[in-house]
Amino acid sequence: MSTVSELPVLTSVFIIAAGSGLLAACAASPTVEAASHLRGIYSHYAPADGNLPASGHAGLIDPPQSWPPKVLWQDCTPGRDELKDFEQAIGGTAIACPAFQQHSVATIAEDAEDAEDEAPHKGFNLYCYPLAQVLLVVETTELLGQCKHVVGLAVFKRGPQ
Amino acid sequence: MTAVNLGLLCAELAKHGVALKPLEQTGVPLVLRWDTNITGPILGDDTLVAFPDMHLSGFSAGDIFRGTDPNALVRLTKILRAFTAARTSFPSLRFVQLGDLYDVWRAYPEYRDHPTSDYRTIEDAYGEALGLLVQTLQARVCIGNHDATLAQFPPSWARRADGRVTKQLAYGHRFGARRVLAFHGHQEDTLDRLPSQDGAFFVKLATEAAKLSNPLFQSLEQKLDLVSDYFGDTDLSLHQAFSEGWPDATAPADTQGFTASRWCKRGRRELMESLLGRLDGASELRLVFVGHSHRPGIAALQIQNRLVPIIDVGSWVWGRSQLAIATEGQLALYDIT
């Protein structure tokens, strides 16, 4: 199986699902933020209008019939694991993609810092799927044990060798 | 400031089917009390609940949280629900998990060769309990040695929509206006002996053995874990057996019949004191919580010429379900029945 670090990428296409009508709950994809920290392995650009460009589909070689995926629930609905449905739709399973996940954490956190006012608070995650000549990055919101909701997608094309 | 009455809190939890049994050494409950007229405030308005090592893995036979006890997850879920309900009456409750929440070594035995950023194996097995702990109760989580990879690749619950990683996940957390420090406690192992984490060898061996899931191999894995506990950090185990200074008491007999005396004598105390003495704000420290050893107990450190109690909260492995609850003036260690 390919790993993220093995995929040579010179060009990428970034898809923001908000506004596409496909992922209505996603106002601004943190995938943009996460991916913007990447160095070396990937680069990306976000379309200026923030919408899914028609050319974005061209980044997928032989897209499956179920492409693009449809959001079935508008938010993190208890009991729904949208990611599993998504994986069934694309016929693939996630691979580790540490390049997207890397981040540093605090050494010692003070009690007054970073107070949360939302309980339970949702977490965010990224999953990577190698599909032919592209790497699909899916962003989710998650309440562990309750739901996974797909909120963002990104496609990184394999560039010329 | 108003300290929570621990008896009332226990009674509230009992309404939700959770019985907290005080941990004892030689028949004496493990309780620490202090007079704030002498010590000054320590917890302040916080009531701190500390959960020690859980080692949540993939629900396989190599999962030592599940161990030989099929009810471990039931107990964990039940007490997390009970605390969720109790927060209405006890809004000062705050929660910290002391590290080794995930056991990435066991869930991904190959991880040393292939670092993972995907914790689905663990989260699929323990999703509800994890969600209650880190998302509903918003427990602060310390990074341990068995889940050290969280520090490099934080899990979903520590990530927010703007891409930042919150300080819910850190190597250590301070409460009570910086007077209380909670951290895993393995750091003192690595101060002068980085390879001491080679306890991973025992974990790998034990995990392999556990794949042959039958009572014989499960017993073997359990013994290997105990060996790992003792000898994974060689110097620690020797000091642990023979050094002086920690409460001279017989360990509470637990479900494993583990009754080695003086088990809580952490001979590397001087290293711990050295480590904590160098922390920013070390002079403010009044109370320290750790996990890692899996052996609950109360002892003391000398930090900048001040006596600072250190609370080893125990573990949730091999049938143990231990935790500490601290409020201003009092702290107690419990097991859940």
XYZ file of C-alpha atoms in Angstrom, chain A residues 107-110, chain B residues 171-174 178 180-183 187 272-285 287-288 303-304:
32
model
C 4.308 21.209 27.556
C 2.447 22.391 30.619
C -1.069 23.756 30.212
C -2.280 26.252 32.757
C 2.447 16.777 28.834
C 1.253 18.231 32.103
C -1.567 20.352 33.455
C -1.672 22.782 36.305
C -0.658 26.649 39.351
C -1.309 21.596 41.545
C 0.554 19.730 38.825
C -0.717 16.613 37.069
C 1.458 14.653 34.667
C 9.572 11.713 32.529
C 11.543 13.587 40.193
C 12.421 16.281 42.678
C 15.132 17.521 40.369
C 12.766 17.546 37.418
C 9.977 19.373 39.208
C 12.379 21.752 40.888
C 13.358 23.080 37.482
C 9.806 23.751 36.350
C 8.730 27.286 35.808
C 6.883 28.227 38.961
C 8.232 25.275 40.942
C 8.102 27.291 44.138
C 4.329 27.501 43.740
C 3.821 23.731 43.677
C 0.495 19.018 45.211
C 1.519 16.619 42.427
C 10.850 20.693 46.080
C 12.783 23.830 46.798
